[in-house]
XYZ file of C-alpha atoms in Angstrom:
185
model
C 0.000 0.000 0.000
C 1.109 3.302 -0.943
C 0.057 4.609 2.524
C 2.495 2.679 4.801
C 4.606 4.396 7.215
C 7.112 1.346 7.933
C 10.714 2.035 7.796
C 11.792 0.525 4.672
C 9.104 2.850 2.889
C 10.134 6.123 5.181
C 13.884 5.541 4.015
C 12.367 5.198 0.283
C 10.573 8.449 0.833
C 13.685 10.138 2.094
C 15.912 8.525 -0.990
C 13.436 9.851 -3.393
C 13.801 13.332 -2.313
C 17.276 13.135 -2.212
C 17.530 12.074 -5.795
C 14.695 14.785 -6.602
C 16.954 16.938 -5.091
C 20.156 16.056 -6.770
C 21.931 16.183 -3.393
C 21.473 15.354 0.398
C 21.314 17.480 3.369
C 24.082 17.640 5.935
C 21.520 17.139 9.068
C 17.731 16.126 8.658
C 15.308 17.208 10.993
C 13.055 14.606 11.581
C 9.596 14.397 14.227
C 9.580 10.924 16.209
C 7.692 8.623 13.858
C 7.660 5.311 15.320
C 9.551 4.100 11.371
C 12.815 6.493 12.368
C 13.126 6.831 16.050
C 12.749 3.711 18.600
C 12.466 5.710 22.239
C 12.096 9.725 21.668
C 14.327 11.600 23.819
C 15.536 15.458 23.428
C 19.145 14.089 24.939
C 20.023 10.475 23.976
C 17.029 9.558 21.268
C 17.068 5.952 19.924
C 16.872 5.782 16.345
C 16.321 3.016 14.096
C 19.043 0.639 13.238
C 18.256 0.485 9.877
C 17.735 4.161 9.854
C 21.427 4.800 11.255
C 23.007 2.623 8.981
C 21.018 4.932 6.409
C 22.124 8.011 7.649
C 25.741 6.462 7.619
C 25.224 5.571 3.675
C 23.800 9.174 2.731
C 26.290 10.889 5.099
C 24.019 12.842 7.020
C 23.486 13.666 10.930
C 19.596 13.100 11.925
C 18.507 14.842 14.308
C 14.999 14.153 16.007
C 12.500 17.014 17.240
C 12.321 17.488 20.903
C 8.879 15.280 21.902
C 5.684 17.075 22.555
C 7.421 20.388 21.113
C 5.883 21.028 17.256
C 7.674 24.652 17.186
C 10.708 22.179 16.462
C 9.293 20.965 13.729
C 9.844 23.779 11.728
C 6.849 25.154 9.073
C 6.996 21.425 7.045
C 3.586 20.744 8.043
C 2.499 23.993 6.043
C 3.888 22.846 2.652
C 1.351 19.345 3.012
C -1.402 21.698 3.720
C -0.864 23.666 0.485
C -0.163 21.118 -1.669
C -3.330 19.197 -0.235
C -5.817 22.821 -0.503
C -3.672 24.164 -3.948
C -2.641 20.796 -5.738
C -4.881 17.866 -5.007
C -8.178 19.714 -3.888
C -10.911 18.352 -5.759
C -8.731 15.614 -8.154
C -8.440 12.617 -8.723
C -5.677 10.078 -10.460
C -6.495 6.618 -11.850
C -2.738 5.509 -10.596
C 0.039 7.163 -8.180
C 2.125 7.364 -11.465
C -0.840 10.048 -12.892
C -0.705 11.635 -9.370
C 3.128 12.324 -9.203
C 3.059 12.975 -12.851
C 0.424 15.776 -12.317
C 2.447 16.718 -9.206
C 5.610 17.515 -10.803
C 4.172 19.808 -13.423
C 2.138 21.575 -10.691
C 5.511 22.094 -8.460
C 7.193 23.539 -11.646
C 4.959 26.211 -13.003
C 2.484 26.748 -9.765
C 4.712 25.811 -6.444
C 8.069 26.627 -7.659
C 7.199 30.258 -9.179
C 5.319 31.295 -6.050
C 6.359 33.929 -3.278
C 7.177 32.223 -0.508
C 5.466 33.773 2.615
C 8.018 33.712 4.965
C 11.326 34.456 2.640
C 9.491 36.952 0.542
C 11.450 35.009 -2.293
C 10.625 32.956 -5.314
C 10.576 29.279 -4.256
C 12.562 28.084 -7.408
C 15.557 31.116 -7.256
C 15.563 30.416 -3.224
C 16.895 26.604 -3.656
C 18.641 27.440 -6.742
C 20.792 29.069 -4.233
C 20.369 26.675 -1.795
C 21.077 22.966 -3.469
C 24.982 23.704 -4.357
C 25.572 23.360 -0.770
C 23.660 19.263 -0.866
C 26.140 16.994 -0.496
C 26.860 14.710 -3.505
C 24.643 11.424 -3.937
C 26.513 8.242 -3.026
C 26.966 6.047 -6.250
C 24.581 3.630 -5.361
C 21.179 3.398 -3.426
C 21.025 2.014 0.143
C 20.643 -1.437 0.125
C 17.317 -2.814 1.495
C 17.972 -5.683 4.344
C 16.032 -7.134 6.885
C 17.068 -7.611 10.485
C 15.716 -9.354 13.147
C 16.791 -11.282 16.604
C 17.804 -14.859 16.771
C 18.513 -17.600 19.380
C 21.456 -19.545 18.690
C 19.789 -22.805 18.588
C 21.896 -26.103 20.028
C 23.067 -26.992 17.277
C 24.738 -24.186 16.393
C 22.235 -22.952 13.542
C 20.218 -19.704 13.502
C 16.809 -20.043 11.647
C 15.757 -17.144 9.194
C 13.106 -17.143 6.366
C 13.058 -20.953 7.340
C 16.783 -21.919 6.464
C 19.273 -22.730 8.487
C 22.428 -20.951 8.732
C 25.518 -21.847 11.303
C 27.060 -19.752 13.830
C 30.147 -20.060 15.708
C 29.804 -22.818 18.485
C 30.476 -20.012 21.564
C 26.678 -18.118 20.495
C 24.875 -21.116 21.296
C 21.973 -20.080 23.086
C 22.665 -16.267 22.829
C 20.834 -14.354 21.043
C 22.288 -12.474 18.152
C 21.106 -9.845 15.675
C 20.979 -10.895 12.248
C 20.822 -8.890 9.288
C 19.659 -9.990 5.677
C 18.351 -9.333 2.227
C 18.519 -11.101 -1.363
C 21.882 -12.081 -1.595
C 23.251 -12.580 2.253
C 23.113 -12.728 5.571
């Protein structure tokens, strides 16, 4: 479904924009959704594995907003209210595809060419500015995995997407964090 909020499709989400982009931030702002941050906290936050080794890939610092404070949030939750009232008010797309087609023709002559209310600048000249200083794209995309806990059974063998797969002999019974995807574990 196009409307998850899981991790895997959060970190999507935050590719895509940094390809849309052509660059990536140095430090991302983000509010404590359950997909990027495990246990909010202003001083010692717990963020996502996954998400970390994310942030380690794209070479930028997240930071999460202080819980319970939206001021921190910045004026982010304005832009979805315009696109939703200026964009998508009233439409409707037979596929996602139409939707971001539509989108990206709207952002370019209707979004982009606006005044922004707070700058007092044109939205396009304003990141024209503003996207020299994105960091360069890594060469390839972050590689999806999956990662879960395992017990180290007796025989030495951890169990994941029902195969067997052997440990060294001092884990038994531990539990260990295993990481996979397509290819290895």
């Amino acid at each position: 479904s196009i409307l998850q909020q899981d991790t895997e499709t959060f970190l999507r989400a935050l590719e895509n924009a940094f390809r849309a982009f052509h660059g990536v931030p140095r430090t991302l702002n983000l509010d404590n959704l359950k997909a990027a941050v495990l246990k909010a906290d202003w001083h010692d936050p717990e963020l996502n594995p996954k998400l970390v080794e994310f942030a380690r890939h794209y070479h930028v610092a997240i930071i999460p907003c202080r819980p319970r404070t939206p001021e921190h949030k910045g004026k982010v939750e304005r832009g979805v209210g315009y696109v939703k009232s200026n964009a998508l008010a009233g439409r409707c797309f037979e596929s996602i595809a139409a939707q971001n087609q539509f989108l990206r023709a709207w952002e370019a002559t209707v979004a982009d060419l606006r005044i922004h209310g707070t700058t007092k600048r044109q939205v396009a000249q304003l990141f024209a500015e503003e996207q020299p200083h994105l960091q360069a794209l890594p060469a390839s995309l972050f590689p999806c995995f999956s990662e879960a806990r395992r017990r180290v059974h007796r025989d030495s063998f951890v169990e994941v997407a029902k195969a067997y797969y052997d440990v060294p002999p001092e884990y038994i019974g531990c539990d260990v964090w295993v990481r996979w995807d397509s290819r290895e574990l």
